[in-house]
Short mmCIF file of C-alpha atoms and ligand atoms in Angstrom, two decimals:
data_model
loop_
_atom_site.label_atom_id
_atom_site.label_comp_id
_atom_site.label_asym_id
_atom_site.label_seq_id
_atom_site.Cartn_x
_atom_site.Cartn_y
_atom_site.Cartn_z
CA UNK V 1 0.00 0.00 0.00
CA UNK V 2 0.92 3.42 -0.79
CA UNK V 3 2.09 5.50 1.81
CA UNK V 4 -0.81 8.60 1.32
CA UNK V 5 -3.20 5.46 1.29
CA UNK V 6 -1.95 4.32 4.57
CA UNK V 7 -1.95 8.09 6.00
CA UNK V 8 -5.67 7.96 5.16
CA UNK V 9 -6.55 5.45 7.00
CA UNK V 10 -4.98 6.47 9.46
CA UNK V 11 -6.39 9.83 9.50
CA UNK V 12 -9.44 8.35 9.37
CA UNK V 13 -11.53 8.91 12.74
CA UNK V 14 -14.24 5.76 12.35
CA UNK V 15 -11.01 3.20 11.91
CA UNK V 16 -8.98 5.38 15.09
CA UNK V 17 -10.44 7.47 17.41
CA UNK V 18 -9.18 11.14 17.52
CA UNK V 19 -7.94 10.74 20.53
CA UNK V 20 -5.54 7.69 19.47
CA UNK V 21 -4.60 9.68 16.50
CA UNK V 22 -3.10 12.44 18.96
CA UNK V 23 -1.30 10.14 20.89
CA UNK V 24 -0.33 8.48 18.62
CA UNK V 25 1.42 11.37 16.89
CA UNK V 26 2.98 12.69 20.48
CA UNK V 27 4.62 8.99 20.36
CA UNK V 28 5.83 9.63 16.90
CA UNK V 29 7.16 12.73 17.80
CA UNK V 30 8.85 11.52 20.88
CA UNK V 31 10.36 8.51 19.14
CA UNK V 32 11.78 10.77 16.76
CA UNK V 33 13.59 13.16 19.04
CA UNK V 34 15.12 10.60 20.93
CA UNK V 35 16.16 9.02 17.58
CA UNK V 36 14.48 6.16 18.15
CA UNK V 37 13.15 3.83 15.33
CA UNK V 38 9.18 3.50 16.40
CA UNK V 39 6.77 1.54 14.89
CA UNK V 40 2.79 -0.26 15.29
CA UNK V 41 2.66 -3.81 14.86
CA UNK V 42 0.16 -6.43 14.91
CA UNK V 43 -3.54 -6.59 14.82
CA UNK V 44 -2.96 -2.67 14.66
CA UNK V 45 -1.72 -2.72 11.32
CA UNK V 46 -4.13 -6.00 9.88
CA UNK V 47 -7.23 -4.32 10.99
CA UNK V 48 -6.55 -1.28 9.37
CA UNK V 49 -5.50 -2.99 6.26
CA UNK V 50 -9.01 -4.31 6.34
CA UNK V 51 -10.37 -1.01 7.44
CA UNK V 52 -11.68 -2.13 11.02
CA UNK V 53 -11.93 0.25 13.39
CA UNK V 54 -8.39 -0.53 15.44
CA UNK V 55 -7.66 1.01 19.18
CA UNK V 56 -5.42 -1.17 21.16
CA UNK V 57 -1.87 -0.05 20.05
CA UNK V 58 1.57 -2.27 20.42
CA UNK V 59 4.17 -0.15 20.15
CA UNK V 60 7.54 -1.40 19.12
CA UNK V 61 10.82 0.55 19.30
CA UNK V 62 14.47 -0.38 18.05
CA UNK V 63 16.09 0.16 20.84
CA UNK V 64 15.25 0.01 24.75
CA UNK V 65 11.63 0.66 25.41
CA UNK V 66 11.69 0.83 29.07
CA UNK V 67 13.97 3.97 28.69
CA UNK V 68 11.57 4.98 25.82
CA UNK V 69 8.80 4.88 28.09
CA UNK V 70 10.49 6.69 30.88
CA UNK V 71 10.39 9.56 28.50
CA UNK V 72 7.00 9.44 27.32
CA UNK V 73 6.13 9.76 31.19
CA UNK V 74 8.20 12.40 31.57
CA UNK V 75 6.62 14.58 29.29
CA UNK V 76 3.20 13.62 29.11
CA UNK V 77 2.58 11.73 32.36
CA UNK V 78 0.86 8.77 33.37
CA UNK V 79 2.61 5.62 34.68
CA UNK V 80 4.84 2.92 33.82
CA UNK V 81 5.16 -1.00 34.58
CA UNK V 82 8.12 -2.45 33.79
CA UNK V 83 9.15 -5.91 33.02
CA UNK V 84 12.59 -6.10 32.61
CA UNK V 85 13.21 -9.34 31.75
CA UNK V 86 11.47 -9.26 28.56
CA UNK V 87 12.64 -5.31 28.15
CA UNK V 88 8.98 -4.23 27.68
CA UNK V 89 6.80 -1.98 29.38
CA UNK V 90 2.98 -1.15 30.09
CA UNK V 91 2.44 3.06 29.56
CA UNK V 92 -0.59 3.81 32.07
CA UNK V 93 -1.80 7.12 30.21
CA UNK V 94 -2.57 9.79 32.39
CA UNK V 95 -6.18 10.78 32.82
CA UNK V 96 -7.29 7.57 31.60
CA UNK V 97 -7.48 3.89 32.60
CA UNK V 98 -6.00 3.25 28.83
CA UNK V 99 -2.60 1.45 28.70
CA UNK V 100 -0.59 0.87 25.96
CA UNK V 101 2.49 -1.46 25.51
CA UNK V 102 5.90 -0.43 24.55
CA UNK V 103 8.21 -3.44 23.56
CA UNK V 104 11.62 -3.62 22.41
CA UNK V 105 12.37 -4.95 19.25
CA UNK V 106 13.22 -8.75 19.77
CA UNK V 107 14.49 -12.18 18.18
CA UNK V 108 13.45 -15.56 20.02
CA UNK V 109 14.20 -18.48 20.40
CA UNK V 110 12.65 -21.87 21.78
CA UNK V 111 14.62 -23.93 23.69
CA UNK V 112 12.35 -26.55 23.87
CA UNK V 113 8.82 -26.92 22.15
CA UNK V 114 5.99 -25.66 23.88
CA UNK V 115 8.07 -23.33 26.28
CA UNK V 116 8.33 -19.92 26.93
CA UNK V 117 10.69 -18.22 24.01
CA UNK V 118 14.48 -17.49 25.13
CA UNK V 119 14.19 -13.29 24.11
CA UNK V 120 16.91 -10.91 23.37
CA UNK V 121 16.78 -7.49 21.75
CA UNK V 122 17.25 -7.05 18.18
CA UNK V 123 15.82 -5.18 14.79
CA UNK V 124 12.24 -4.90 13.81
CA UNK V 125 12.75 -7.26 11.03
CA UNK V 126 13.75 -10.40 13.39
CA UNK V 127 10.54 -9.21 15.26
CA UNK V 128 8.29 -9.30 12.60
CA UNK V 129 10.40 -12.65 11.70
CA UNK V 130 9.32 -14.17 15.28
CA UNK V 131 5.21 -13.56 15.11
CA UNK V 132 2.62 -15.93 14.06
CA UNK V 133 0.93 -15.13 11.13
CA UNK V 134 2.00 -13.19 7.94
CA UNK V 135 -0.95 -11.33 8.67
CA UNK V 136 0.13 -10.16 11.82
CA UNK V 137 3.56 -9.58 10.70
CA UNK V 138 3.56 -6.23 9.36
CA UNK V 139 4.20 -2.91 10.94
CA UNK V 140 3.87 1.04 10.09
CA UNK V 141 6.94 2.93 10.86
CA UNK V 142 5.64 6.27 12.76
CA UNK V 143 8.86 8.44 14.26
CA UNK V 144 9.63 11.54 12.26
CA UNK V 145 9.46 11.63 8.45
CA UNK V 146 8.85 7.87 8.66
CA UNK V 147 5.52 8.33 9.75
CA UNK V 148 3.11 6.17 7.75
CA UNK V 149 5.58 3.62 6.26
CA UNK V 150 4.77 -0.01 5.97
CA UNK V 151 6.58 -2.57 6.94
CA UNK V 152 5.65 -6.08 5.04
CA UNK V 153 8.54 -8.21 4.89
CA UNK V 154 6.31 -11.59 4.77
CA UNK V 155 3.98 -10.59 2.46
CA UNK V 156 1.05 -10.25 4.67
CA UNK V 157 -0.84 -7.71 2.69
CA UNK V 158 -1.08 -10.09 -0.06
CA UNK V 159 -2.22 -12.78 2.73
CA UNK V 160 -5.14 -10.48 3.59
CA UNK V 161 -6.19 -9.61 0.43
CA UNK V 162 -6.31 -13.59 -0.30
CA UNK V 163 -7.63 -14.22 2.76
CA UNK V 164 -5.57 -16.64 4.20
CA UNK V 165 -3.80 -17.32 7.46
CA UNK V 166 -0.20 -18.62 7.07
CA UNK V 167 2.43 -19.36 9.43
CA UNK V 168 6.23 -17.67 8.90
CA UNK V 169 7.78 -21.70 9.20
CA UNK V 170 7.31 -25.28 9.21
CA UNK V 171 8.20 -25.65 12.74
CA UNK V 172 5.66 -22.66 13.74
CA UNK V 173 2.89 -24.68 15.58
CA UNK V 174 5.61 -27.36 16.91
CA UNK V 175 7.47 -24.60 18.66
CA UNK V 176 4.44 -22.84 19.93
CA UNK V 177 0.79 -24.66 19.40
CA UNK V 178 -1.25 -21.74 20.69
CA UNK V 179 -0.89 -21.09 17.60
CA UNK V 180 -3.12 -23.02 16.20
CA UNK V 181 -5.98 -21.80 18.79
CA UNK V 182 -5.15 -18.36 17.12
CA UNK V 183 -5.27 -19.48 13.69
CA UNK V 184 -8.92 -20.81 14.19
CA UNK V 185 -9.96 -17.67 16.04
CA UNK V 186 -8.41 -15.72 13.15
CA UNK V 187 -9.82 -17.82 10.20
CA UNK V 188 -13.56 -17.79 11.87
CA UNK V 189 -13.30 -14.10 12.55
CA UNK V 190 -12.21 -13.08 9.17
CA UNK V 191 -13.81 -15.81 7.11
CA UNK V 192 -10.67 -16.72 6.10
CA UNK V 193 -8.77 -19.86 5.11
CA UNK V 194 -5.76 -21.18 6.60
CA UNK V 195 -3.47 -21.72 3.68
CA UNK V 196 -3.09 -25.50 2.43
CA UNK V 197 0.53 -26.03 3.95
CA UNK V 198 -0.19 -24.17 6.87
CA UNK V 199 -3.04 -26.51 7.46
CA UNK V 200 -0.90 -29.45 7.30
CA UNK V 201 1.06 -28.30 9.94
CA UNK V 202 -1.42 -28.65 12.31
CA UNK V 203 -0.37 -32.61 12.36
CA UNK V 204 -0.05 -34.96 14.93
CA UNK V 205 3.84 -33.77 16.08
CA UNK V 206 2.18 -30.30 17.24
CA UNK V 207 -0.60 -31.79 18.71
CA UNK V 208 1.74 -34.09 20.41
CA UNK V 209 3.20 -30.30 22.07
CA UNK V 210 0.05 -29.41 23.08
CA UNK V 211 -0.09 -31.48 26.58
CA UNK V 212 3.33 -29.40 27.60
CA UNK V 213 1.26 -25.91 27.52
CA UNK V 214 0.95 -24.98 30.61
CA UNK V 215 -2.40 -24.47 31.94
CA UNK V 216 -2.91 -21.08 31.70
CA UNK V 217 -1.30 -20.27 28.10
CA UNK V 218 -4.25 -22.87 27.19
CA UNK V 219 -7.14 -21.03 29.11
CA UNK V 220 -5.97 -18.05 27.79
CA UNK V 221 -6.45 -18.79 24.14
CA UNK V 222 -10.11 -20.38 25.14
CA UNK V 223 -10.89 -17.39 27.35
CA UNK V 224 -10.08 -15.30 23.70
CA UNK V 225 -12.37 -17.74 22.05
CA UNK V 226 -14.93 -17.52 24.08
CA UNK V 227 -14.78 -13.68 24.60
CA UNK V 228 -15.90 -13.62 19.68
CA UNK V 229 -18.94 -13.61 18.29
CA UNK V 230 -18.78 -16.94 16.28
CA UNK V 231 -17.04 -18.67 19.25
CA UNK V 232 -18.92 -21.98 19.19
CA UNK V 233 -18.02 -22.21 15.01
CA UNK V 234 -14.13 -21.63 16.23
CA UNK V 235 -14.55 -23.93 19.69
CA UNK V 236 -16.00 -27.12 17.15
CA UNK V 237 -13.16 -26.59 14.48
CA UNK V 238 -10.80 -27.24 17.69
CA UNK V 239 -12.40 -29.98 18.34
CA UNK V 240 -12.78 -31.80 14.66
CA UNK V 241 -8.09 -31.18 15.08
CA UNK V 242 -8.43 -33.62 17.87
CA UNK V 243 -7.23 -30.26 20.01
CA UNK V 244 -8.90 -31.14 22.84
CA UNK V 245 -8.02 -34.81 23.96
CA UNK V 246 -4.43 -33.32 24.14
CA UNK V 247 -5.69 -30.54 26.30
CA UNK V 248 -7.31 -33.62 28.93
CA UNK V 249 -7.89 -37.27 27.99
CA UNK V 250 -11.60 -36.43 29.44
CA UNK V 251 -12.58 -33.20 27.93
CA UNK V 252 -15.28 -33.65 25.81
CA UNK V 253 -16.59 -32.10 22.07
CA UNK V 254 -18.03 -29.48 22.50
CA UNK V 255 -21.93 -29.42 22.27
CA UNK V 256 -22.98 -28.02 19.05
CA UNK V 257 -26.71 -27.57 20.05
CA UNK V 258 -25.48 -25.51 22.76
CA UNK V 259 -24.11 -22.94 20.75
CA UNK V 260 -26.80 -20.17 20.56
CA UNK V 261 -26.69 -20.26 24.10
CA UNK V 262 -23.37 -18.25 24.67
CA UNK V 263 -25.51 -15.03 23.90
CA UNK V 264 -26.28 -13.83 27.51
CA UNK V 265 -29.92 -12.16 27.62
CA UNK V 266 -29.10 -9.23 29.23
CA UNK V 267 -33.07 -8.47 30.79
CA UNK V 268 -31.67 -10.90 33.67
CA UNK V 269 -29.93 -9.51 36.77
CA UNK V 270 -27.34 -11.63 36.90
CA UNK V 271 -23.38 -11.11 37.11
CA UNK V 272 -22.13 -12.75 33.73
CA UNK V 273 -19.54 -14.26 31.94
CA UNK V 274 -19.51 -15.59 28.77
CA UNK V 275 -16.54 -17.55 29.36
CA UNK V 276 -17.49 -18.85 32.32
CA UNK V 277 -21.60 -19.89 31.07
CA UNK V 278 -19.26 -21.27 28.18
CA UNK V 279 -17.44 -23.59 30.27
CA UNK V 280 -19.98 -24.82 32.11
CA UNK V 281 -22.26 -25.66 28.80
CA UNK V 282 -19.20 -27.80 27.56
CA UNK V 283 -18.07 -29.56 31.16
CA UNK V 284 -21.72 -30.08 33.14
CA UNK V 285 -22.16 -33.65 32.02
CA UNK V 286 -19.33 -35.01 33.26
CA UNK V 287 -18.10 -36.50 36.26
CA UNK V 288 -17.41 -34.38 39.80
CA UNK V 289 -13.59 -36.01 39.43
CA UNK V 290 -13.57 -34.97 35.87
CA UNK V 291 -14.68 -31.79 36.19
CA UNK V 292 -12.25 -30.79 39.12
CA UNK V 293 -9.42 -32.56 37.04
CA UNK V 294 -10.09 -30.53 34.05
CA UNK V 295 -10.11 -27.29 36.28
CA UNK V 296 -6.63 -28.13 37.42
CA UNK V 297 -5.72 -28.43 33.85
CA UNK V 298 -7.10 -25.34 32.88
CA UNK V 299 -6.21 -23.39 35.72
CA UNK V 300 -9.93 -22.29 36.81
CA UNK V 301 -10.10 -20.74 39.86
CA UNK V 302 -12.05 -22.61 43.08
CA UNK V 303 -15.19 -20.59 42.42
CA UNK V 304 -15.49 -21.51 38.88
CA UNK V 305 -14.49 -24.96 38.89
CA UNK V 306 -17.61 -24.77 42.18
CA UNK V 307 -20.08 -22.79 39.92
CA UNK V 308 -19.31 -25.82 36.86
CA UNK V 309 -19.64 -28.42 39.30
CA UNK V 310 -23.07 -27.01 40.59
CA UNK V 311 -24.00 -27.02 36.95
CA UNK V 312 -24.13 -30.80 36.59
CA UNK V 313 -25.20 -31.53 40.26
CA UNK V 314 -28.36 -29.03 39.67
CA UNK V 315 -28.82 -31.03 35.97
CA UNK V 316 -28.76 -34.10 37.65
CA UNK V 317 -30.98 -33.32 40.74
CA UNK V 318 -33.32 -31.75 38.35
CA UNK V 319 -36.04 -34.91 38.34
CA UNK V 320 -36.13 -34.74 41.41
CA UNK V 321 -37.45 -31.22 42.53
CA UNK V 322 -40.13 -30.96 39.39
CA UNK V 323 -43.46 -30.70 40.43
CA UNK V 324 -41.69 -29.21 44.21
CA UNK V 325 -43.80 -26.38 45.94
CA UNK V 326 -41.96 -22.77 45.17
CA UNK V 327 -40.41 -22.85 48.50
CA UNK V 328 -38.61 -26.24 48.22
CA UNK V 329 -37.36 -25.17 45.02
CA UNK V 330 -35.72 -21.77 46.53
CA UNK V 331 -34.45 -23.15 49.27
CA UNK V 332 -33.09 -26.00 47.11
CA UNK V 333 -31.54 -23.79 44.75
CA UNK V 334 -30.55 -20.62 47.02
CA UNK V 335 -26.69 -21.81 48.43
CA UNK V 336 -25.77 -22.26 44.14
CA UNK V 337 -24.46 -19.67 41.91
CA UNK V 338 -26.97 -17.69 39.96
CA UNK V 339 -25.06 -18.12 37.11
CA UNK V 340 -25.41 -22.18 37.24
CA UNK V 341 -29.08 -21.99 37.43
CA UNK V 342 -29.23 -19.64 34.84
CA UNK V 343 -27.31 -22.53 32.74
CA UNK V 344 -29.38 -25.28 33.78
CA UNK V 345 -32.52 -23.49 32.92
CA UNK V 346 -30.58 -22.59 29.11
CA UNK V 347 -30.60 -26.26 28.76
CA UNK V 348 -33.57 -27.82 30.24
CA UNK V 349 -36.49 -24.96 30.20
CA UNK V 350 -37.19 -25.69 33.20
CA UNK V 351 -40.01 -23.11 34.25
CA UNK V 352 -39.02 -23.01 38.08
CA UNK V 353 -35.48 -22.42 37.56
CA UNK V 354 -35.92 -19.32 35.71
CA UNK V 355 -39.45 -18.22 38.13
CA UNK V 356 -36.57 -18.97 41.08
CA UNK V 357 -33.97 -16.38 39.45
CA UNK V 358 -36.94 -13.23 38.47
CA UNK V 359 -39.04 -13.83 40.94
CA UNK V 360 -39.00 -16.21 44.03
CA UNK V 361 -35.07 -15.32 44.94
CA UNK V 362 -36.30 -11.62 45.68
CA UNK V 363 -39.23 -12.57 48.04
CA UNK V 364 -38.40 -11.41 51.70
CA UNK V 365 -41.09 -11.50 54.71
CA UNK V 366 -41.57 -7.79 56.01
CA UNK V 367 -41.37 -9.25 59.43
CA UNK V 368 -37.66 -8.93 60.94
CA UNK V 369 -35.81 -10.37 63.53
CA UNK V 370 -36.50 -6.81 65.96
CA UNK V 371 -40.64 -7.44 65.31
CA UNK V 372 -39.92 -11.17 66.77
CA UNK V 373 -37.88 -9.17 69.63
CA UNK V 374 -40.50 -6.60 70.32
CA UNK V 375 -42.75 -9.56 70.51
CA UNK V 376 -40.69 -10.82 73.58
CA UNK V 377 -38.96 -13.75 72.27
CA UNK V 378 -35.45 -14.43 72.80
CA UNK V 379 -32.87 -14.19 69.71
CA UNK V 380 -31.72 -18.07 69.10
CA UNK V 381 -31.91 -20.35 66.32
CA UNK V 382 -36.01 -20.12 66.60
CA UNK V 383 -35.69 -16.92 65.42
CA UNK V 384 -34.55 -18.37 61.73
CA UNK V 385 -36.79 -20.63 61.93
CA UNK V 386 -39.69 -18.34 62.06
CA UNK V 387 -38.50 -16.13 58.94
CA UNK V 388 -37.94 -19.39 57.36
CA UNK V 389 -41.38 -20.43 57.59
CA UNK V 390 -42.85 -17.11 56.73
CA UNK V 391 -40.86 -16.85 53.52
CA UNK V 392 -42.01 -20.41 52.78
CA UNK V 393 -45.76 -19.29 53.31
CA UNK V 394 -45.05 -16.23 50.75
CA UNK V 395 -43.28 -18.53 48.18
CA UNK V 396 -46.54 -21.13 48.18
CA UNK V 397 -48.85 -18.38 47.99
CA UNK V 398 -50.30 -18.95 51.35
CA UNK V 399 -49.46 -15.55 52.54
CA UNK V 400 -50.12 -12.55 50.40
CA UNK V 401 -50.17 -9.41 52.55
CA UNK V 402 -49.15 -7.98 55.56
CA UNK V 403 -52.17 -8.45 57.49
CA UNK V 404 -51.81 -12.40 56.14
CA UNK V 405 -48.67 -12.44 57.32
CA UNK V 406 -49.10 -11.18 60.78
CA UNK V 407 -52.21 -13.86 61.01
CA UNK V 408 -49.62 -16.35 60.53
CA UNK V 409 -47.13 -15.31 62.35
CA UNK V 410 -49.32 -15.65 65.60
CA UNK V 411 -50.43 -18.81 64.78
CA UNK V 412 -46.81 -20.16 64.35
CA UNK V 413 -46.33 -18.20 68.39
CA UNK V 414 -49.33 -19.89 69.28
CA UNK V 415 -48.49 -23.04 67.97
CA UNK V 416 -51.21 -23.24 64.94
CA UNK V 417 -48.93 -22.80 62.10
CA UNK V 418 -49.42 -26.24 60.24
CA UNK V 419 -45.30 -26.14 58.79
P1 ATP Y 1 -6.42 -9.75 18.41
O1 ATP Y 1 -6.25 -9.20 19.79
O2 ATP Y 1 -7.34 -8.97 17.54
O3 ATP Y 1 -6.66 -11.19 18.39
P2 ATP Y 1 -3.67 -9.03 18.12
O4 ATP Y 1 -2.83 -9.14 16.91
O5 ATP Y 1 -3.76 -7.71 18.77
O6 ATP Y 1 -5.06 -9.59 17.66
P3 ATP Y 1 -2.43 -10.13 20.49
O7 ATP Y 1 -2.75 -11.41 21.15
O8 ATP Y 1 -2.60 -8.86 21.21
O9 ATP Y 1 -3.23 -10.15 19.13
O10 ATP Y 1 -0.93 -10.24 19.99
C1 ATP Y 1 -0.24 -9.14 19.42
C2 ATP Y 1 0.71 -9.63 18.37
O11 ATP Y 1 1.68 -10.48 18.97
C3 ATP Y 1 0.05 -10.48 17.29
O12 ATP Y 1 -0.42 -9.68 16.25
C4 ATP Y 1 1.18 -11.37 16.85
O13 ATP Y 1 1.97 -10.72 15.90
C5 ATP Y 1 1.98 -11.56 18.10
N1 ATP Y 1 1.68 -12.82 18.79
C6 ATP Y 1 0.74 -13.04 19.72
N2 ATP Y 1 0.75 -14.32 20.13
C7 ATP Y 1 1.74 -14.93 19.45
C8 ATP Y 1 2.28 -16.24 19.44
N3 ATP Y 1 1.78 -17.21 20.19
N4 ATP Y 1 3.31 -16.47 18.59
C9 ATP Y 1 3.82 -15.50 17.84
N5 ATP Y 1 3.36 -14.25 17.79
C10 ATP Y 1 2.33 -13.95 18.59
#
């Protein structure tokens, strides 16, 4: 692409915010008096090339970026995280909770497959040289007079106009196979291909890697998944590459029928996670042992592996509450995450499950535990009883007012109450 083209889209203020464009140009300008060869890279660059609106920016410098970003803090402000051993750097902006990542150009190498990369500094060309894709292996030079230069030494413009997803080498997927969870997300994304040798690759040697990924490199890339619209087309083409018995011998397919149900409705009060009502649609029929094996694996944290687990228990107690009074069901279901009913009522359409989360979880007895006070009886356990039993009357419909209520409530004092 031309370099005025490029400046376009740049420019333009429905691919980058105006705001992005400004900092963007104090980096440039920065970069430049320091001398400093400065450039975009990554999903920056493809998504522009396909005119998508771009915002998160990876900034790359020839040279040492901590010291880079020590600058930029100087004269603009904000904050800086450093991590030296990989001589990068996160730039908190000031007046914003924006950050933006400044990384010094770098070659790596693997010492063994599936490992973190051995990383020294180097030129912009052995970084583009180290990336995935060819697609995301392009860069726009942006200090000084190089502002708006592109950087394509792998050809990945004419990979995006063919849209196709290539790796930079054989050995690609072998020395890193998150890779090939990226390539799926990218080709289902796009609508792209992965190119015929690059789909080769994805053979039974980098599978083989797979089970030396640590745990959370693996959740990461099915947390990224997860997080796109056509996750469940990307999450089944995982799964037809035999992906995920290398993963864990037990984790299953993925439910195809399930699919539609990643859309959250919003109407319902309930805290939510896509990745997490994902999980638990593709682990709840399987064992307690399985499903608190495959959290190790994955790395889930004790609350989600419990929230999965109460998925299948609530499936499988299921017969066994229909046709329950409202207030066996709530109290049944009140100790489990929202979130796992919410899942088990996706699946089964189970009327009382989604009557417990609108309506029965909300109903509360006006009397208190001061009224049973002022009524001279002495705070113990009795005390939750009561308010137990007068919640129960509400839920089964035997109580519908105040007056009701305080009917009832003698007749429990006086011994009448029939619960
Ligand atoms: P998106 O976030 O839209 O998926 P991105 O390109 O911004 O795309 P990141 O995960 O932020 O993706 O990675 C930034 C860049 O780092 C990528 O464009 C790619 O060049 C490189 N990269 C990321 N993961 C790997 C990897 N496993 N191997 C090699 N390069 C990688």
């Amino acid at each position: 692409m031309q370099k005025d083209d490029l400046l376009r889209l740049m420019r333009d203020p429905n691919l980058l915010p105006s705001e992005k464009q400004v900092l963007l140009s104090d980096i440039a300008s920065q970069a430049a008096a320091m001398d400093l060869p400065c450039y975009i890279v990554g999903g920056f660059v493809r998504d522009l090339l396909l005119r998508e609106p771009v915002n998160d920016l990876d900034i790359i410098v020839e040279g040492d970026a901590i010291r880079f970003g020590e600058s930029l803090v100087k004269k603009f402000g904000g904050k800086l995280t450093l991590h030296d051993k990989f001589h990068t750097a996160i730039w908190h902006l000031p007046n914003s909770s924006d950050t933006l990542d400044l990384i010094t150009a770098r070659k790596e190498t693997y010492e063994r497959p599936g490992a973190l990369p051995t990383v020294i500094p180097s030129t912009i060309d052995d970084d583009l040289h180290r990336r995935d894709f060819t697609i995301n292996s392009m860069a726009i030079r942006i200090d000084g007079d190089h502002f708006g230069e592109l950087l394509d030494p792998l050809s990945g413009q004419a990979d995006l106009e063919d849209g196709l997803i290539r790796v930079l080498h054989p050995r690609s997927f072998v020395d890193d196979p998150t890779r090939i969870f990226r390539a799926i997300r990218y080709e289902a994304r796009y609508s792209f291909n992965l190119e015929p040798l690059t789909l080769n690759l994805v053979n039974p040697e980098a599978l083989d890697v797979i089970p030396k990924l640590s745990g959370e490199r693996i959740r990461h890339e099915l947390d990224l998944i997860f997080e796109e619209k056509d996750s469940s087309q990307m999450i089944l083409r995982l799964g037809e590459f035999g992906v995920f018995k290398k993963i864990h011998p037990k984790l299953p397919l993925f439910n195809a029928d399930y699919s539609d149900f990643l859309e959250m409705d919003p109407t319902l009060d309930i805290p939510a996670s896509r990745t997490v009502v994902a999980y638990m649609l593709w682990l709840m029929d399987l064992s307690e042992s399985e499903i608190l094996s495959i959290g190790q694996r994955l790395y889930f944290t004790t609350d989600q592996t419990y929230s999965i687990w109460a998925v299948s228990q609530l499936k499988k107690s299921l017969p066994f509450l229909t046709g329950s009074s409202p207030s066996v069901w709530t109290y049944a279901l009140e100790k489990l995450p929202l979130l796992s009913i919410y899942v088990v009522y996706l699946v089964t359409r189970e009327d009382a499950l989604l009557d417990f989360l609108s309506i029965w979880r909300h109903v509360k007895p006006h009397t208190t535990g001061d009224d049973l006070k002022a009524r001279g009886l002495e705070p113990g356990p009795r005390f939750g009883e009561i308010l137990h039993q007068i919640r129960a009357a509400w839920l089964d419909g035997e109580v519908s007012n105040k007056e009701e209520e305080n009917d009832f409530l003698n007749s429990i004092l006086n011994g009448h109450s029939s619960r």
